Short mmCIF file of C-alpha atoms (C1' of nucleotides) in Angstrom, two decimals:
data_model
loop_
_atom_site.label_atom_id
_atom_site.label_comp_id
_atom_site.label_asym_id
_atom_site.label_seq_id
_atom_site.Cartn_x
_atom_site.Cartn_y
_atom_site.Cartn_z
CA MET A 27 11.16 -15.20 -9.25
CA LEU A 28 7.83 -16.41 -8.02
CA SER A 29 4.94 -15.02 -10.09
CA LYS A 30 2.25 -12.93 -8.45
CA ARG A 31 -0.21 -15.63 -9.37
CA ALA A 32 1.71 -18.18 -7.34
CA LYS A 33 2.14 -15.83 -4.41
CA TYR A 34 -1.58 -15.06 -4.45
CA ALA A 35 -2.32 -18.79 -4.61
CA ILE A 36 -0.18 -19.55 -1.58
CA LYS A 37 -1.74 -16.67 0.34
CA THR A 38 -5.18 -17.93 -0.57
CA ILE A 39 -4.45 -21.42 0.71
CA LEU A 40 -2.97 -20.02 3.91
CA PHE A 41 -6.03 -17.83 4.37
CA LEU A 42 -8.44 -20.71 3.84
CA ASN A 43 -6.49 -22.82 6.29
CA GLU A 44 -6.48 -20.16 8.94
CA TYR A 45 -9.96 -18.66 8.82
CA GLN A 46 -12.08 -21.56 7.82
CA ASP A 47 -14.47 -22.96 10.40
CA ASN A 48 -16.78 -25.28 8.48
CA LYS A 49 -18.21 -22.50 6.34
CA PRO A 50 -16.84 -21.86 2.86
CA ILE A 51 -15.10 -18.56 2.24
CA SER A 52 -16.05 -16.52 -0.82
CA ALA A 53 -13.59 -15.26 -3.42
CA LYS A 54 -14.82 -11.78 -2.61
CA THR A 55 -13.71 -12.14 1.01
CA ILE A 56 -10.32 -13.55 0.08
CA SER A 57 -9.93 -10.81 -2.52
CA SER A 58 -10.52 -7.96 -0.09
CA GLU A 59 -8.71 -9.50 2.87
CA GLU A 60 -5.62 -10.50 0.94
CA ARG A 61 -5.74 -7.59 -1.52
CA ILE A 62 -5.89 -9.78 -4.58
CA PRO A 63 -7.73 -8.45 -7.67
CA TYR A 64 -11.08 -10.23 -7.66
CA LYS A 65 -11.20 -11.49 -11.22
CA PHE A 66 -7.56 -12.51 -11.12
CA LEU A 67 -8.27 -14.49 -7.98
CA GLU A 68 -11.23 -16.28 -9.55
CA ASN A 69 -8.88 -17.36 -12.28
CA ILE A 70 -6.34 -18.70 -9.82
CA LEU A 71 -9.02 -20.50 -7.80
CA ARG A 72 -10.12 -22.23 -10.96
CA ASP A 73 -6.66 -23.76 -11.34
CA LEU A 74 -6.51 -24.72 -7.69
CA LYS A 75 -9.90 -26.36 -8.00
CA SER A 76 -9.12 -28.32 -11.13
CA ASN A 77 -6.05 -29.64 -9.34
CA GLN A 78 -8.01 -30.73 -6.26
CA ILE A 79 -6.38 -28.27 -3.90
CA VAL A 80 -9.67 -26.52 -3.12
CA LYS A 81 -13.34 -27.42 -3.46
CA SER A 82 -16.08 -24.93 -4.29
CA ILE A 83 -19.65 -24.52 -3.12
CA ARG A 84 -21.90 -22.55 -5.45
CA GLY A 85 -24.68 -20.13 -4.74
CA ALA A 86 -25.42 -17.84 -1.83
CA GLU A 87 -23.38 -18.73 1.25
CA GLY A 88 -21.05 -20.54 -1.13
CA GLY A 89 -17.33 -20.15 -1.48
CA TYR A 90 -14.16 -22.21 -1.25
CA VAL A 91 -12.85 -24.88 1.09
CA LEU A 92 -9.57 -26.81 1.16
CA ALA A 93 -10.03 -30.07 -0.73
CA LYS A 94 -7.65 -32.00 1.51
CA LYS A 95 -5.99 -31.83 4.88
CA PRO A 96 -3.53 -28.96 5.19
CA SER A 97 -0.88 -31.51 6.10
CA GLU A 98 -1.33 -32.94 2.62
CA ILE A 99 -0.92 -29.65 0.75
CA SER A 100 2.60 -28.40 0.08
CA VAL A 101 3.90 -25.11 -1.24
CA ALA A 102 5.71 -27.05 -3.96
CA GLN A 103 2.39 -28.48 -5.17
CA ILE A 104 0.88 -25.02 -5.45
CA MET A 105 3.93 -23.62 -7.21
CA ARG A 106 3.93 -26.43 -9.75
CA ILE A 107 0.24 -25.93 -10.52
CA ILE A 108 0.60 -22.21 -11.03
CA ASP A 109 4.14 -21.65 -12.29
CA GLY A 110 5.25 -25.06 -13.51
CA PRO A 111 8.69 -26.45 -12.71
CA ILE A 112 10.57 -25.58 -9.54
CA ALA A 113 13.96 -26.42 -11.06
CA LEU A 114 15.88 -23.54 -12.63
CA ILE A 115 16.67 -25.47 -15.81
CA PRO A 116 14.29 -27.93 -17.48
CA CYS A 117 16.79 -30.78 -17.74
CA VAL A 118 16.85 -31.25 -13.96
CA SER A 119 13.11 -30.93 -13.38
CA GLU A 120 11.42 -33.92 -11.76
CA LYS A 121 7.87 -33.23 -12.90
CA PHE A 122 8.45 -31.15 -16.04
CA TYR A 123 11.63 -32.66 -17.48
CA GLU A 124 12.77 -31.47 -20.89
CA PRO A 125 16.20 -31.90 -22.44
CA CYS A 126 18.24 -28.77 -23.15
CA LEU A 127 18.40 -28.31 -26.90
CA GLU A 128 22.03 -27.29 -27.04
CA CYS A 129 23.27 -29.78 -24.46
CA GLU A 130 25.55 -32.45 -25.83
CA ASP A 131 25.82 -34.81 -22.89
CA GLU A 132 23.61 -34.54 -19.84
CA GLU A 133 25.77 -36.93 -17.86
CA THR A 134 28.85 -34.76 -17.98
CA CYS A 135 27.25 -31.30 -17.99
CA ARG A 136 28.53 -29.44 -14.95
CA ILE A 137 25.84 -26.79 -15.12
CA ARG A 138 23.31 -29.58 -14.92
CA LYS A 139 24.97 -31.11 -11.87
CA LEU A 140 25.03 -27.82 -10.05
CA PHE A 141 21.40 -27.03 -10.77
CA ALA A 142 20.36 -30.54 -9.83
CA MET A 143 21.78 -29.85 -6.39
CA VAL A 144 19.93 -26.56 -6.26
CA ARG A 145 16.65 -28.24 -7.21
CA THR A 146 17.08 -30.94 -4.58
CA GLU A 147 17.53 -28.40 -1.82
CA MET A 148 14.68 -26.21 -3.05
CA VAL A 149 12.25 -29.09 -3.20
CA HIS A 150 13.39 -30.28 0.19
CA ILE A 151 12.19 -27.03 1.73
CA LEU A 152 9.20 -26.35 -0.51
CA ASP A 153 7.76 -29.78 0.14
CA LYS A 154 6.80 -28.55 3.59
CA SER A 155 3.07 -28.69 4.15
CA ILE A 156 0.76 -25.83 4.99
CA THR A 157 0.66 -27.22 8.52
CA ASP A 158 4.47 -27.13 8.77
CA LEU A 159 4.42 -23.57 7.54
CA ALA A 160 2.33 -22.44 10.48
CA GLY A 161 5.09 -23.60 12.79
CA LEU A 162 7.80 -21.41 11.26
CA MET B 29 13.65 -20.42 -14.42
CA LEU B 30 17.09 -19.33 -15.47
CA SER B 31 17.01 -17.10 -18.54
CA LYS B 32 18.87 -18.09 -21.69
CA ARG B 33 21.01 -15.02 -21.19
CA ALA B 34 22.20 -16.32 -17.84
CA LYS B 35 22.76 -19.81 -19.14
CA TYR B 36 24.77 -18.43 -22.07
CA ALA B 37 26.76 -16.28 -19.63
CA ILE B 38 27.65 -19.25 -17.43
CA LYS B 39 28.63 -21.30 -20.48
CA THR B 40 30.77 -18.44 -21.71
CA ILE B 41 32.67 -18.20 -18.43
CA LEU B 42 33.15 -21.96 -18.32
CA PHE B 43 34.42 -21.87 -21.89
CA LEU B 44 36.89 -19.06 -21.18
CA ASN B 45 38.12 -20.89 -18.11
CA GLU B 46 38.64 -24.12 -19.96
CA TYR B 47 40.13 -23.09 -23.28
CA GLN B 48 42.11 -20.02 -22.41
CA ASP B 49 45.87 -20.27 -22.58
CA ASN B 50 47.13 -16.70 -22.36
CA LYS B 51 45.47 -15.64 -25.59
CA PRO B 52 42.13 -13.88 -25.54
CA ILE B 53 39.18 -15.70 -27.09
CA SER B 54 36.96 -13.83 -29.55
CA ALA B 55 33.20 -13.52 -29.24
CA LYS B 56 32.97 -15.14 -32.63
CA THR B 57 34.73 -18.26 -31.37
CA ILE B 58 32.58 -18.49 -28.26
CA SER B 59 29.49 -17.91 -30.36
CA SER B 60 30.18 -20.75 -32.76
CA GLU B 61 31.58 -23.20 -30.20
CA GLU B 62 28.80 -22.69 -27.67
CA ARG B 63 26.05 -22.06 -30.24
CA ILE B 64 25.14 -18.66 -28.88
CA PRO B 65 23.75 -16.05 -31.33
CA TYR B 66 26.65 -13.69 -31.98
CA LYS B 67 24.97 -10.35 -31.35
CA PHE B 68 23.18 -11.70 -28.32
CA LEU B 69 26.51 -12.87 -26.95
CA GLU B 70 28.16 -9.49 -27.49
CA ASN B 71 25.41 -8.02 -25.41
CA ILE B 72 25.98 -10.49 -22.60
CA LEU B 73 29.75 -9.98 -22.69
CA ARG B 74 29.20 -6.28 -22.29
CA ASP B 75 27.40 -6.89 -18.99
CA LEU B 76 30.06 -9.32 -17.84
CA LYS B 77 32.73 -6.80 -18.68
CA SER B 78 31.11 -3.86 -16.93
CA ASN B 79 30.87 -6.06 -13.85
CA GLN B 80 34.54 -7.02 -13.96
CA ILE B 81 33.94 -10.69 -14.67
CA VAL B 82 35.76 -10.56 -17.98
CA LYS B 83 38.25 -8.19 -19.56
CA SER B 84 38.40 -7.41 -23.27
CA ILE B 85 41.25 -6.80 -25.67
CA ARG B 86 40.35 -4.84 -28.78
CA GLY B 87 41.56 -5.15 -32.32
CA ALA B 88 42.87 -8.03 -34.34
CA GLU B 89 43.93 -10.97 -32.17
CA GLY B 90 41.68 -9.46 -29.50
CA GLY B 91 38.94 -11.12 -27.52
CA TYR B 92 37.95 -11.85 -23.96
CA VAL B 93 39.78 -13.05 -20.86
CA LEU B 94 38.56 -13.75 -17.34
CA ALA B 95 39.05 -10.64 -15.23
CA LYS B 96 39.81 -12.58 -12.08
CA LYS B 97 40.83 -15.99 -10.88
CA PRO B 98 38.20 -18.66 -11.58
CA SER B 99 38.23 -19.42 -7.87
CA GLU B 100 36.91 -15.90 -7.34
CA ILE B 101 34.03 -16.12 -9.81
CA SER B 102 30.82 -17.78 -8.67
CA VAL B 103 27.73 -18.85 -10.53
CA ALA B 104 25.69 -16.69 -8.15
CA GLN B 105 27.65 -13.61 -9.22
CA ILE B 106 26.93 -14.28 -12.87
CA MET B 107 23.24 -14.95 -12.22
CA ARG B 108 22.86 -11.72 -10.26
CA ILE B 109 24.50 -9.69 -13.02
CA ILE B 110 22.32 -11.15 -15.73
CA ASP B 111 19.01 -12.04 -14.09
CA GLY B 112 19.03 -10.05 -10.88
CA PRO B 113 17.99 -11.56 -7.55
CA ILE B 114 18.43 -15.24 -6.75
CA ALA B 115 15.69 -15.18 -4.11
CA LEU B 116 12.21 -16.12 -5.29
CA ILE B 117 10.57 -13.15 -3.61
CA PRO B 118 12.12 -9.67 -3.37
CA CYS B 119 11.63 -9.27 0.39
CA VAL B 120 14.18 -12.01 1.14
CA SER B 121 16.77 -10.95 -1.40
CA GLU B 122 20.19 -10.08 0.00
CA LYS B 123 21.44 -7.95 -2.88
CA PHE B 124 18.16 -6.73 -4.41
CA TYR B 125 15.90 -6.33 -1.39
CA GLU B 126 12.51 -4.73 -1.92
CA PRO B 127 9.53 -4.86 0.43
CA CYS B 128 6.42 -6.66 -0.76
CA LEU B 129 3.76 -4.05 -1.36
CA GLU B 130 0.89 -6.01 0.12
CA CYS B 131 2.85 -7.40 3.05
CA GLU B 132 1.73 -6.13 6.43
CA ASP B 133 4.46 -7.44 8.69
CA GLU B 134 7.65 -8.95 7.38
CA GLU B 135 8.60 -10.32 10.76
CA THR B 136 5.60 -12.60 11.03
CA CYS B 137 5.09 -13.45 7.36
CA ARG B 138 5.34 -17.21 7.01
CA ILE B 139 5.77 -17.10 3.28
CA ARG B 140 8.74 -14.88 3.83
CA LYS B 141 10.29 -17.26 6.36
CA LEU B 142 9.91 -20.19 4.03
CA PHE B 143 11.42 -18.39 1.07
CA ALA B 144 14.24 -17.06 3.19
CA MET B 145 15.19 -20.68 3.88
CA VAL B 146 14.99 -21.44 0.18
CA ARG B 147 17.22 -18.51 -0.67
CA THR B 148 19.81 -19.49 1.93
CA GLU B 149 20.12 -22.98 0.50
CA MET B 150 20.19 -21.77 -3.09
CA VAL B 151 22.93 -19.24 -2.41
CA HIS B 152 24.87 -21.84 -0.45
CA ILE B 153 25.14 -23.97 -3.58
CA LEU B 154 25.34 -21.22 -6.19
CA ASP B 155 28.19 -19.50 -4.37
CA LYS B 156 30.44 -22.28 -5.62
CA SER B 157 33.22 -20.97 -7.80
CA ILE B 158 33.98 -21.87 -11.38
CA THR B 159 36.88 -23.92 -10.02
CA ASP B 160 34.58 -25.86 -7.69
CA LEU B 161 32.27 -26.52 -10.61
CA ALA B 162 34.97 -28.35 -12.51
CA GLY B 163 35.14 -30.85 -9.64
CA LEU B 164 31.50 -31.87 -9.80
"C1'" DT C 27 -37.82 -14.32 -7.19
"C1'" DA C 28 -34.06 -11.59 -5.74
"C1'" DT C 29 -29.56 -12.15 -4.23
"C1'" DT C 30 -25.27 -14.21 -3.76
"C1'" DA C 31 -21.45 -16.28 -5.58
"C1'" DA C 32 -19.22 -19.68 -8.47
"C1'" DC C 33 -18.20 -20.56 -13.46
"C1'" DC C 34 -16.56 -19.56 -18.19
"C1'" DT C 35 -14.63 -17.22 -22.36
"C1'" DA C 36 -12.50 -13.61 -24.35
"C1'" DT C 37 -9.62 -9.71 -24.58
"C1'" DA C 38 -6.16 -6.24 -23.39
"C1'" DA C 39 -2.28 -3.73 -21.50
"C1'" DA C 40 2.28 -4.08 -20.01
"C1'" DA C 41 6.51 -6.15 -19.26
"C1'" DA C 42 10.07 -9.47 -20.12
"C1'" DC C 43 12.62 -12.25 -23.23
"C1'" DG C 44 15.34 -13.47 -27.10
"C1'" DA C 45 17.29 -11.74 -30.67
"C1'" DT C 46 18.73 -8.68 -34.72
"C1'" DA C 47 20.44 -4.40 -37.19
"C1'" DG C 48 23.75 -1.19 -38.24
"C1'" DG C 49 27.02 1.29 -37.52
"C1'" DG C 50 31.45 3.23 -34.68
"C1'" DT C 51 36.21 2.59 -32.63
"C1'" DA C 52 40.64 0.53 -31.54
"C1'" DA C 53 44.47 -2.48 -32.54
"C1'" DT C 54 47.10 -5.39 -35.43
"C1'" DT C 55 49.27 -6.94 -39.65
"C1'" DA C 56 50.50 -6.88 -44.41
"C1'" DT D 29 48.87 3.39 -44.34
"C1'" DA D 30 45.27 0.44 -45.86
"C1'" DA D 31 42.84 -3.60 -44.84
"C1'" DT D 32 41.26 -6.56 -41.52
"C1'" DT D 33 39.85 -8.09 -37.18
"C1'" DA D 34 37.17 -7.70 -33.36
"C1'" DC D 35 35.30 -5.08 -29.63
"C1'" DC D 36 31.80 -1.21 -28.59
"C1'" DC D 37 27.26 1.06 -28.52
"C1'" DT D 38 22.35 2.26 -29.36
"C1'" DA D 39 18.20 1.11 -31.09
"C1'" DT D 40 14.59 -1.73 -32.52
"C1'" DC D 41 11.62 -5.75 -33.10
"C1'" DG D 42 8.77 -9.84 -32.69
"C1'" DT D 43 7.04 -13.11 -29.48
"C1'" DT D 44 5.63 -14.82 -25.21
"C1'" DT D 45 4.36 -14.31 -20.53
"C1'" DT D 46 2.34 -11.88 -16.98
"C1'" DT D 47 -1.22 -9.44 -14.87
"C1'" DA D 48 -5.06 -8.40 -15.10
"C1'" DT D 49 -10.30 -6.75 -16.84
"C1'" DA D 50 -14.87 -7.35 -18.99
"C1'" DG D 51 -19.11 -9.39 -19.43
"C1'" DG D 52 -21.93 -12.65 -19.14
"C1'" DT D 53 -24.01 -17.71 -17.43
"C1'" DT D 54 -25.37 -21.03 -13.97
"C1'" DA D 55 -26.45 -22.74 -9.43
"C1'" DA D 56 -27.98 -22.39 -4.65
"C1'" DT D 57 -30.25 -20.08 -1.00
"C1'" DA D 58 -33.15 -16.93 1.75
#
DNA sequence: TATTAACCTATAAAAACGATAGGGTAATTA
DNA sequence: TAATTACCCTATCGTTTTTATAGGTTAATA
């Protein structure tokens, strides 16, 4: 399951993309509009910022802005930043690969083959950009 | 991520399918062969039994047997029994549907549409049977 | 200089996860 | 029928993860 953090993060990015016209949007606004606990949201925005998904402007009239074009931000990127791997088992993860401790031979493991297929299909869909999402 | 419980459960079913020739296989054997903590395994087998995936034979020479043909057991079934929904968000789950509390309109929610696509593809692959798995 | 809003660290409550403990019950075999 | 094997059942426990909350600091603006 997707964590609430990740869901909040995706909603935040979608909100920024939709309602931003030059001016930054404050965490307070996002919090009340998207019903995300304020302090929890600040925490999430920090991660998104440190990963160059959003930029921040401090002080009065400050807030957050997308750090790149919406066509260059994918849901998969956001999920990886917040929740880590997309794959269901670590031994088939592209970005967070780890061997399974008990596994004897990765090459012949049927569970691995099945979940590699699952990962491929998941990533295929989740790699859609924020712009693509609007067209669904 | 798949829980260890679910991974152990899938391994157990694969083991039963592969090494069973009429005789039941004991939890002890599965535990040592698949390196699954014994008491933890008993617990998992209980769930698999109550969901008619395996049958048990008590007493000496007892053990576990698949409760149906391997072609009728899917990885998705096992995952649902052990971990619950396959979908990444509850509002697109087929078997464990729940509305998202904050969601205003399911019909127009783009996150929902995206994750519905993800679920469809995941289920498509995970619905493969234990027999299909052997052919991978 | 008052206000707004981002930034930062720490802590806490709750749930989930992975496992263990300790006994009870049924069937087989010697 | 006694011993053994192996399933059955409930409870508990320690750790990690998740979901926040608290309380203050720093920067920009009006």
